[in-house]
CSV table of C-alpha atoms and ligand atoms in Angstrom, one decimal:
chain,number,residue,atom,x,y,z
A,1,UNK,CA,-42.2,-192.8,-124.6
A,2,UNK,CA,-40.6,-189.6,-122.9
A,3,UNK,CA,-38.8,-189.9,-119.7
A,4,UNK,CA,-40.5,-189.4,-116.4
A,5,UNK,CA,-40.0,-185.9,-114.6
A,6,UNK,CA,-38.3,-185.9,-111.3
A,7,UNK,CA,-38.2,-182.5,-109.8
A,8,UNK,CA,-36.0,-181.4,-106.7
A,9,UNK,CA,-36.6,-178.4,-104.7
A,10,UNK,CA,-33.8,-177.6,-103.0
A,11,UNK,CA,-30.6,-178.5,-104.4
A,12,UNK,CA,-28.3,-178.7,-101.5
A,13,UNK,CA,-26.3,-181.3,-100.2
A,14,UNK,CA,-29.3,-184.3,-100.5
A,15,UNK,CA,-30.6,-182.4,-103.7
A,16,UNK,CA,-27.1,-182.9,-105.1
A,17,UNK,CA,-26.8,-186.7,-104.0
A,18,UNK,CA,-30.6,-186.8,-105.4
A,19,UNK,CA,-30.0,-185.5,-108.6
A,20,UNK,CA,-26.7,-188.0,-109.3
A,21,UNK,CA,-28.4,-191.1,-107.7
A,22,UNK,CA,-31.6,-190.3,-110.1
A,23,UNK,CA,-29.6,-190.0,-113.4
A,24,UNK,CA,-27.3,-193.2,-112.4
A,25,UNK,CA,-30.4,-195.1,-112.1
A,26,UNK,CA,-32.3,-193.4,-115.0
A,27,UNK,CA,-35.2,-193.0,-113.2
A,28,UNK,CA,-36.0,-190.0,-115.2
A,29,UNK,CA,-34.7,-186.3,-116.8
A,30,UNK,CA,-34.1,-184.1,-113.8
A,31,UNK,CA,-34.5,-180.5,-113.0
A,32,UNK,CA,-33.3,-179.1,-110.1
A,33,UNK,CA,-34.8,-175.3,-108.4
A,34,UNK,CA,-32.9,-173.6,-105.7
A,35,UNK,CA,-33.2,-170.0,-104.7
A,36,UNK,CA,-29.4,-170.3,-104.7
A,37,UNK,CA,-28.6,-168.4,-107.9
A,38,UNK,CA,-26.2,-170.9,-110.4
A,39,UNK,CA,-26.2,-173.4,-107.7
A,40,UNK,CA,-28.3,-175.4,-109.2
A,41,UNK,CA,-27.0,-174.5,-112.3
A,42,UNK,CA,-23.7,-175.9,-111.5
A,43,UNK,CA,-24.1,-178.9,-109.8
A,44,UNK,CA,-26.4,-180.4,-112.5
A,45,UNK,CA,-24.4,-179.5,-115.2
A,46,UNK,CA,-21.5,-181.1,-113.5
A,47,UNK,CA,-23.6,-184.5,-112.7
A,48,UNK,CA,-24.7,-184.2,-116.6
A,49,UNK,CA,-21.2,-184.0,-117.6
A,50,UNK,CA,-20.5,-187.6,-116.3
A,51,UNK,CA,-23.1,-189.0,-118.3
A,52,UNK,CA,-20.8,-191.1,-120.5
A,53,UNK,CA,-19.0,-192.4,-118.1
A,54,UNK,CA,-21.8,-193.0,-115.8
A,55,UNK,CA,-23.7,-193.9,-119.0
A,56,UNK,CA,-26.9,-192.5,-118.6
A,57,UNK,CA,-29.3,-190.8,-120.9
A,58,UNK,CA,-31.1,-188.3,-118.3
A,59,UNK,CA,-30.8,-184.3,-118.9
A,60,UNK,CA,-30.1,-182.6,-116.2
A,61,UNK,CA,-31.4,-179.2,-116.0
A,62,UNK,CA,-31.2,-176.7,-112.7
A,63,UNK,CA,-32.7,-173.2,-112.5
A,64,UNK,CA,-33.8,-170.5,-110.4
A,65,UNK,CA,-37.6,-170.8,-111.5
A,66,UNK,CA,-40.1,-172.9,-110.0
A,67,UNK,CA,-41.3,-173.3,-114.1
A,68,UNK,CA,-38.8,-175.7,-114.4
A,69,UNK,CA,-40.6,-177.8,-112.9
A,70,UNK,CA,-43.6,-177.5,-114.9
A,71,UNK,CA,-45.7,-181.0,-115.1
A,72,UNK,CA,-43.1,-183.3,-113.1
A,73,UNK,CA,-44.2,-186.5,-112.1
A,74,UNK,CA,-42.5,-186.9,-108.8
A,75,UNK,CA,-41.1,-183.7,-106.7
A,76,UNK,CA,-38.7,-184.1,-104.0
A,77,UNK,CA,-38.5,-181.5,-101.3
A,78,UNK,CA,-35.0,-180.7,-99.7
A,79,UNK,CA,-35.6,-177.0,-99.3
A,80,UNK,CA,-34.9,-175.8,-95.7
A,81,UNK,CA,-32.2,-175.7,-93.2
A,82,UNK,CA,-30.4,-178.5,-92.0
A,83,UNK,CA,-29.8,-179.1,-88.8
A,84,UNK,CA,-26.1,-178.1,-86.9
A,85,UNK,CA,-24.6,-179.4,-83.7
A,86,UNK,CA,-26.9,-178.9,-80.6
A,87,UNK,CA,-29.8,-178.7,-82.3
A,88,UNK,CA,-33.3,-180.3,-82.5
A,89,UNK,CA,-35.1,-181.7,-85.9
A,90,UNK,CA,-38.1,-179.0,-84.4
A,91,UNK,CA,-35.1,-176.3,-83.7
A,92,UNK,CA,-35.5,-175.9,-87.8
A,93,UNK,CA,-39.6,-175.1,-87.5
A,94,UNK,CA,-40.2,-171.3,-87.9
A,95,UNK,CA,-37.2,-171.1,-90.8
A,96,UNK,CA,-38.7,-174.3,-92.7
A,97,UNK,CA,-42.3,-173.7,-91.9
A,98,UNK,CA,-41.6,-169.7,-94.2
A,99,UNK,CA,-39.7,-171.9,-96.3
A,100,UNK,CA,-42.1,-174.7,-96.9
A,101,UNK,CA,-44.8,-172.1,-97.6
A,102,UNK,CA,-43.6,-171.2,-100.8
A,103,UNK,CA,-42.2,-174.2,-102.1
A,104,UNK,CA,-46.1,-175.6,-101.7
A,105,UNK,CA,-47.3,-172.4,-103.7
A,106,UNK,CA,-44.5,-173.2,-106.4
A,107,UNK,CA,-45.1,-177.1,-106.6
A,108,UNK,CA,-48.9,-176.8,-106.6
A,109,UNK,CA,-48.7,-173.4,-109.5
A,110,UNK,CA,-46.6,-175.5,-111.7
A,111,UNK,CA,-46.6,-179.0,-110.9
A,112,UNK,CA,-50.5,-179.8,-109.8
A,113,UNK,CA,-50.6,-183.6,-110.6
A,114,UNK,CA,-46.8,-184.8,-109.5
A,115,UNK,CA,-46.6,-186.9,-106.2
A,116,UNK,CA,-44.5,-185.5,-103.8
A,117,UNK,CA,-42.3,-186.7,-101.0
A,118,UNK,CA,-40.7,-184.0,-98.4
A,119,UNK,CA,-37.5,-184.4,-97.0
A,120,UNK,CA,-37.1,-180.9,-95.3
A,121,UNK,CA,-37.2,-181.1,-91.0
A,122,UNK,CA,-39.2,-181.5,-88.8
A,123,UNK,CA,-40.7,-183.8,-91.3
A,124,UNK,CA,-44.3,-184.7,-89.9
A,125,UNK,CA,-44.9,-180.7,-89.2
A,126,UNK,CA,-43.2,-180.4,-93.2
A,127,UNK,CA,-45.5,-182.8,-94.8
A,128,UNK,CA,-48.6,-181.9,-93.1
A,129,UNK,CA,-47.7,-178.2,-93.9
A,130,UNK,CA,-47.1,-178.5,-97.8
A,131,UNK,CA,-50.4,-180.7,-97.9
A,132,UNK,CA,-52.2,-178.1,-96.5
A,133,UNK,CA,-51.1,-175.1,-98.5
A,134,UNK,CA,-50.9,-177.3,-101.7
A,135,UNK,CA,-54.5,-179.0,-101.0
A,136,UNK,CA,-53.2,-182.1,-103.1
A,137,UNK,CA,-54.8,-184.9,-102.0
A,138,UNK,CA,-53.0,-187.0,-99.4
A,139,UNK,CA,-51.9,-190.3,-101.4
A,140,UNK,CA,-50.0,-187.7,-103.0
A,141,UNK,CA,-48.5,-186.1,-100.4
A,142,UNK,CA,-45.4,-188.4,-98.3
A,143,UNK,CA,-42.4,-187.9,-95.9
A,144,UNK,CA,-39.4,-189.7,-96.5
A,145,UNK,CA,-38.1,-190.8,-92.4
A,146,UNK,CA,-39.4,-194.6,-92.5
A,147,UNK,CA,-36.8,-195.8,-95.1
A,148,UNK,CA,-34.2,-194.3,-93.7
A,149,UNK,CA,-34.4,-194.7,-90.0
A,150,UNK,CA,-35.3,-198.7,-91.1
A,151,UNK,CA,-32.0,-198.5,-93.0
A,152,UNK,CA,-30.1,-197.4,-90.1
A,153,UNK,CA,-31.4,-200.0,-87.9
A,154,UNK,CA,-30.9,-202.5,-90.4
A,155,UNK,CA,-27.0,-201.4,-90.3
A,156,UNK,CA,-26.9,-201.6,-86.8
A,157,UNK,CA,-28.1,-204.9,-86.5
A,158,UNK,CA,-25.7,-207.1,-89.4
A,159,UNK,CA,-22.8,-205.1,-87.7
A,160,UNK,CA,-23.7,-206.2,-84.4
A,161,UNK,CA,-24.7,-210.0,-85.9
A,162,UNK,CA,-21.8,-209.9,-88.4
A,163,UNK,CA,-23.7,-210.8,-91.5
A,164,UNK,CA,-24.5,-209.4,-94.7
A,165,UNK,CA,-27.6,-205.9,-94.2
A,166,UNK,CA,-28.9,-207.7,-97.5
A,167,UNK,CA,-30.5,-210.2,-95.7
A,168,UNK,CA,-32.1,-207.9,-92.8
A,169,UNK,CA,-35.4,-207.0,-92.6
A,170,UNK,CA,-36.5,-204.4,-89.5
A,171,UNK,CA,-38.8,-201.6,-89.8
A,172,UNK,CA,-39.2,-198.3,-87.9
A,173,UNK,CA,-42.6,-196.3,-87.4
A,174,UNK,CA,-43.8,-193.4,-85.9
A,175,UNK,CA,-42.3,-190.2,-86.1
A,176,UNK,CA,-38.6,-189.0,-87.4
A,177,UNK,CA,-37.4,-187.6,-84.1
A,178,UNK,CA,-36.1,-189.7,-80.9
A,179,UNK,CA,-39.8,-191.3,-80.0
A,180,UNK,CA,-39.4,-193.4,-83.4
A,181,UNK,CA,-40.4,-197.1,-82.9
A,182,UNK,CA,-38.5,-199.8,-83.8
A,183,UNK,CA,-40.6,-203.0,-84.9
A,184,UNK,CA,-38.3,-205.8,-82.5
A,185,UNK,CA,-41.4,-208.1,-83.1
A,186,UNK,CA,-40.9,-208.5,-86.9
A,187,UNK,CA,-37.1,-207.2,-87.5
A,188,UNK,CA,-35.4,-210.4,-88.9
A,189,UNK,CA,-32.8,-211.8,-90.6
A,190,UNK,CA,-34.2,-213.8,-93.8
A,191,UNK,CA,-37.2,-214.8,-91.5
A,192,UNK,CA,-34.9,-215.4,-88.3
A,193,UNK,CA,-36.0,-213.0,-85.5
A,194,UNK,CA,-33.0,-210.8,-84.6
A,195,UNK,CA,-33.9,-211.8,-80.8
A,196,UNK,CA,-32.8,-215.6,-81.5
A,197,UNK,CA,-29.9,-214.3,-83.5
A,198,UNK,CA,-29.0,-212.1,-80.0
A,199,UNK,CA,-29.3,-214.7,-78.0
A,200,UNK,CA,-27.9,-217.6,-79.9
A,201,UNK,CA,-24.5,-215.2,-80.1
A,202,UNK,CA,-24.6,-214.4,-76.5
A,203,UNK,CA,-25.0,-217.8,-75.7
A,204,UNK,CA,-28.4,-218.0,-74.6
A,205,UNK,CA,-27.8,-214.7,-72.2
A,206,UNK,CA,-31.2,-213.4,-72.5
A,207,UNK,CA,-30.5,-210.4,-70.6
A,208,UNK,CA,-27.3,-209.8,-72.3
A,209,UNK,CA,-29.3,-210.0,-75.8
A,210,UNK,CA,-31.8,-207.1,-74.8
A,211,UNK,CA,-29.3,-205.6,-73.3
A,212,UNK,CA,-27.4,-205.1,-76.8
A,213,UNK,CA,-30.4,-205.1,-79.0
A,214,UNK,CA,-31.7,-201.7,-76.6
A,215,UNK,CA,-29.1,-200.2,-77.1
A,216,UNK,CA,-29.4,-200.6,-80.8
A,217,UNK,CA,-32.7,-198.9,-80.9
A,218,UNK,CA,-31.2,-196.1,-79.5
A,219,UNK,CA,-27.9,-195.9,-81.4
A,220,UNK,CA,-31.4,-195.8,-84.3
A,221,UNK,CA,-32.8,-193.2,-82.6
A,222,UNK,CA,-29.8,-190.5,-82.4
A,223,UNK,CA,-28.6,-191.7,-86.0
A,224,UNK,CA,-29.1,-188.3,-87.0
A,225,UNK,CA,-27.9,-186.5,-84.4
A,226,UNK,CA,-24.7,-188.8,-84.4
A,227,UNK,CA,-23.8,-187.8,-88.3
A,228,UNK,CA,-24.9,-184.2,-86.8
A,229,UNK,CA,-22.6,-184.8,-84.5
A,230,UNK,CA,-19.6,-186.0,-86.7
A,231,UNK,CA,-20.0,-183.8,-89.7
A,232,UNK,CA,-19.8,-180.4,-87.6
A,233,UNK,CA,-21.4,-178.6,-90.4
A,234,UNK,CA,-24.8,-179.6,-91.6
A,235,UNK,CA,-26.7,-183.2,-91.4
A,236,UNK,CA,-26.9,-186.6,-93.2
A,237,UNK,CA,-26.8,-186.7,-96.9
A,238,UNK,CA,-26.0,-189.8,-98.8
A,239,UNK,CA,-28.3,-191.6,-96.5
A,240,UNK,CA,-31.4,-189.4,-96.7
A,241,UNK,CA,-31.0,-189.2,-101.0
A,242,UNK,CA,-30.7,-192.9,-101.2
A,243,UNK,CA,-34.0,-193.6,-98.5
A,244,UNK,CA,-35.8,-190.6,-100.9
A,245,UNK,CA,-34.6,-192.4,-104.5
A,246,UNK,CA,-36.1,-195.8,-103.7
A,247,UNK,CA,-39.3,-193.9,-102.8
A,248,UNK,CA,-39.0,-192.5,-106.0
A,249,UNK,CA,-38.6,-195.6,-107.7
A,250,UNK,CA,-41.6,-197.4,-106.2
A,251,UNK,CA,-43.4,-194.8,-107.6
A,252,UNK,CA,-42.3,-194.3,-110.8
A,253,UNK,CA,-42.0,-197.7,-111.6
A,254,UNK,CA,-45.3,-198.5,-109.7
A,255,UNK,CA,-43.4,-201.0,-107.9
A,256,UNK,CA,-46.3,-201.6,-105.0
A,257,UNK,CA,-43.3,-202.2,-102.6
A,258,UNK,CA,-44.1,-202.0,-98.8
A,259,UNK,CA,-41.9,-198.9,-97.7
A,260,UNK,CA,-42.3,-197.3,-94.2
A,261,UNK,CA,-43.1,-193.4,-94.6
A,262,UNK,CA,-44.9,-190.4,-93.4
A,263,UNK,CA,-48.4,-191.1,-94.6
A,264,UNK,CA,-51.9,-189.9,-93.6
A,265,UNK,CA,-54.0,-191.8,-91.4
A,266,UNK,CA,-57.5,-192.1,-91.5
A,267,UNK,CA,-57.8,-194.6,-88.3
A,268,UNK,CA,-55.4,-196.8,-89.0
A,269,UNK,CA,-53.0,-198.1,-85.6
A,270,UNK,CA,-55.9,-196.1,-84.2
A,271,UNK,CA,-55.1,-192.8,-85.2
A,272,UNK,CA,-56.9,-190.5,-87.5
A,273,UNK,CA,-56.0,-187.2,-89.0
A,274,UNK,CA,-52.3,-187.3,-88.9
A,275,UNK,CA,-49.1,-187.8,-90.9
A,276,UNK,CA,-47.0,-190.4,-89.2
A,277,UNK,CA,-44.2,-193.0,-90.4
A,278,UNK,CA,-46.1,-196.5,-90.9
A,279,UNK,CA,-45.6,-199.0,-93.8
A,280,UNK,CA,-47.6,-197.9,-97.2
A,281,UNK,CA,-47.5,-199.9,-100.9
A,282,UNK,CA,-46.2,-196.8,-102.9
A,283,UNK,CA,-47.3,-197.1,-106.4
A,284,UNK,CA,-47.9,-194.6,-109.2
A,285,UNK,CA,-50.9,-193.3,-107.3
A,286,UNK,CA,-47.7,-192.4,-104.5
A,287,UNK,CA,-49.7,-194.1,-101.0
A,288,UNK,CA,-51.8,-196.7,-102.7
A,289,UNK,CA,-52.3,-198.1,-99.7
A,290,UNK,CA,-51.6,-197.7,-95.6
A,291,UNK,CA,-51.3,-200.9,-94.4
A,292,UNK,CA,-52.3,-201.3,-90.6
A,293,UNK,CA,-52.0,-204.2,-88.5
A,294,UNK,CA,-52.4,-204.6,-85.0
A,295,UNK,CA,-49.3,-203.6,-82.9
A,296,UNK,CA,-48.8,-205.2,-79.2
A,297,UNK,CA,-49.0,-202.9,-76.2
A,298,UNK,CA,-46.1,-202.2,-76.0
A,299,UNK,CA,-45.7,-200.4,-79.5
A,300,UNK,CA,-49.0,-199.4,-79.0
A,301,UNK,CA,-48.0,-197.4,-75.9
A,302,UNK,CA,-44.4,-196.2,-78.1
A,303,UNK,CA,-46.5,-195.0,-81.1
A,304,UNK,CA,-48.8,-192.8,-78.7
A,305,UNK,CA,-46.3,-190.7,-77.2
A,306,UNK,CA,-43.9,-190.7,-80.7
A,307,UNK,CA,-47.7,-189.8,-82.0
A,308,UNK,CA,-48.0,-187.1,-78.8
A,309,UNK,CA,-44.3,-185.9,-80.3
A,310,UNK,CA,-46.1,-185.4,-83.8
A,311,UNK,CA,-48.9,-183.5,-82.0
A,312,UNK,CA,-46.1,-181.3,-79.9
A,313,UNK,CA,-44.5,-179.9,-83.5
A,314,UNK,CA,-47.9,-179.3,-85.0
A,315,UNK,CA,-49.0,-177.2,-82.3
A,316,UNK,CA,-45.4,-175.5,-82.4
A,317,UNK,CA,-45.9,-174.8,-86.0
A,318,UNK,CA,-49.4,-173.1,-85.3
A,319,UNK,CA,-48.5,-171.1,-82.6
A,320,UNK,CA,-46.1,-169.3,-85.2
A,321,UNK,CA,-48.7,-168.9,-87.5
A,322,UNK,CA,-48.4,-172.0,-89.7
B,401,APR,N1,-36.7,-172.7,-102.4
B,401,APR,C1,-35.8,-173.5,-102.9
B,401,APR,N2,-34.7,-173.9,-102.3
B,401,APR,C2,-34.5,-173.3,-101.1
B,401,APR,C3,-35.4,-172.4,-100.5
B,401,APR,C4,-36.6,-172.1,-101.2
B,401,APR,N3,-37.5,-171.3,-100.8
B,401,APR,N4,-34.9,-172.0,-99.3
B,401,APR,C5,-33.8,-172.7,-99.1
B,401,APR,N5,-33.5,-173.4,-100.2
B,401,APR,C6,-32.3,-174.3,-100.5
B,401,APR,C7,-31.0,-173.7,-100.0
B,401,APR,O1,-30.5,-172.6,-100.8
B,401,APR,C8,-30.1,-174.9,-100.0
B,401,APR,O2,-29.3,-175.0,-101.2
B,401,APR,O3,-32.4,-175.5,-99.8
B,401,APR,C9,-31.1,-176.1,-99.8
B,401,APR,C10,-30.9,-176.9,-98.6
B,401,APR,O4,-29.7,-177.5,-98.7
B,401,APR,P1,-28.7,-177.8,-97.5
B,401,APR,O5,-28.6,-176.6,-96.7
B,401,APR,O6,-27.4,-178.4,-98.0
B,401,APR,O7,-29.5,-178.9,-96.6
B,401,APR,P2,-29.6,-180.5,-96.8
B,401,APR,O8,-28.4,-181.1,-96.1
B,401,APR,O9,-29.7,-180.8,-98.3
B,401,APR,O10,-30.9,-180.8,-96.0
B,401,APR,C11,-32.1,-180.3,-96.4
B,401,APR,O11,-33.4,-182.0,-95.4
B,401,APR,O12,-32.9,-183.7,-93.9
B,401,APR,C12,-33.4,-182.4,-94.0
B,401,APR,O13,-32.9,-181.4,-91.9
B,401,APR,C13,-32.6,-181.4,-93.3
B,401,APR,O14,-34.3,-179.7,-93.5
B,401,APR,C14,-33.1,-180.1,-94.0
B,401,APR,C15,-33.3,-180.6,-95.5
């Protein structure tokens, strides 16, 4: 049985990450398209020269050409800008919207069956965009924000409780931008809500514990802009590869896991028509499956106006002509 194809468009900084992090897993051969000329090139052949100490059996092939990526099985979209001190995820729109446009053309010209998941900012306005121009249908078509921002919280919290991230489960939905909205109700730590964990450190200072657990949420919500921030030069990396490779590995290995992403909704948490982070079963049909529940007033209220956000960069978007 051949290798599955994992294509990345856009070999940058998180297409380089990618490209290693799919090899070192053997998730499948890679190829790797960049307008860049020999960047792509390059950077593969150096991650293919590590293959026997890394000991994997993935080829590694980058190129110039969107043919390369003829008949992948999963692409992964990093093409675009990054962001730089200062600026906004939506900052990026009219460069990554022109951008976008063409890597839809190329995916959808030589890669019309493979299941794709965009990286590229502002990712609900990304997403929605390359579904459009690629008409693939929409379990096919996925942002990557959910796992990541989720990750980040995670972090936060087992630093702040001193204990092991392994053991933490938190989710974030709604959109990849500040409105995100971090699930308190169900974030745990194996099945003990974070809340009794706060409290039970601050000695039963109730105030204390929402006190520290708010600010958490928004240390989740700037986690971007604070590696922004930091780096000087361009935006989060490792982070956004590693959120984007377990994505890839439900899929491939039709893994059903529950991952938060940007998916389509077609009334579920009441909305209808939009790509917004919720939790999905990826499998080898990509979104098998959103999977609603009711949220509580208050994240009902949170998910309107991160929704209302979604709705803000979509209008953006077409006013420019996208
Ligand atoms: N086709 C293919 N590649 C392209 C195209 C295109 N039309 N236009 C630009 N690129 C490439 C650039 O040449 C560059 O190598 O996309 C790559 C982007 O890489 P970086 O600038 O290093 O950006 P990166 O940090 O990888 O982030 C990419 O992900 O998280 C988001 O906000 C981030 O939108 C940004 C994207």
């Amino acid at each position: 049985m051949g290798l599955k194809k994992i294509a990345l468009v856009g070999g940058g900084q998180i297409g380089g990450v990618l490209a290693q992090l799919a090899a070192m897993r053997e998730l499948g051969d890679v190829v790797m398209v960049d307008i860049k000329e020999n960047l792509p090139q390059g950077k593969l052949l150096d991650i293919a020269e590590a293959a026997r100490i890394d000991g994997f059996d993935s080829s590694l092939v980058g190129s110039n050409d969107y043919s390369a990526i003829k008949d992948a099985d999963v692409v992964i979209v990093t093409a675009g800008l990054p962001r730089k001190p200062g600026m906004d995820r939506s900052d990026l729109m009219s460069v990554n919207a022109k951008i976008m446009t063409a890597v839809a053309n190329g995916v959808r010209d030589n890669a019309p069956n493979a299941i794709v998941i965009i990286i590229s900012n502002p990712l609900d306005a990304m997403v929605t965009l390359f579904q459009k121009i690629s008409g693939f249908p929409k379990n096919r078509v996925m942002g990557q924000a959910g796992v990541l921002d989720s990750a980040r919280f995670s972090a936060f919290l087992a630093w702040e409780l001193n204990v092991s991230v392994k053991d933490v489960n938190a989710m974030v939905l709604g959109g990849h931008g500040d409105t995100m909205v971090p699930l308190l109700r169900y974030a745990n730590v194996n099945g003990i809500p974070v809340t009794t964990l706060l409290e039970r450190k601050y000695k039963g200072d109730k105030a204390k514990a929402a006190e520290v657990l708010e600010a958490i949420v928004n240390r989740t919500r700037k986690a971007g802009g604070e590696v922004v921030g930091l780096l000087g030069n361009g935006s989060a990396f490792y982070s956004p590869a590693s959120a984007a490779i377990t994505m890839t590995e439900a899929i491939i290995k039709n893994q059903r896991r529950i991952l938060p992403v940007a998916a389509y909704l077609t009334g579920e948490f009441g909305i209808d028509g939009y790509y917004i982070g919720v939790p999905a079963i990826l499998g080898e049909n990509g979104v098998e499956e959103v999977v609603g529940f009711d949220l509580d007033e208050k994240e009902t209220a949170a998910l309107k106006v991160s929704l209302d956000a979604v709705k803000g960069n979509l209008a953006f978007m077409a006013e420019l002509g996208f």
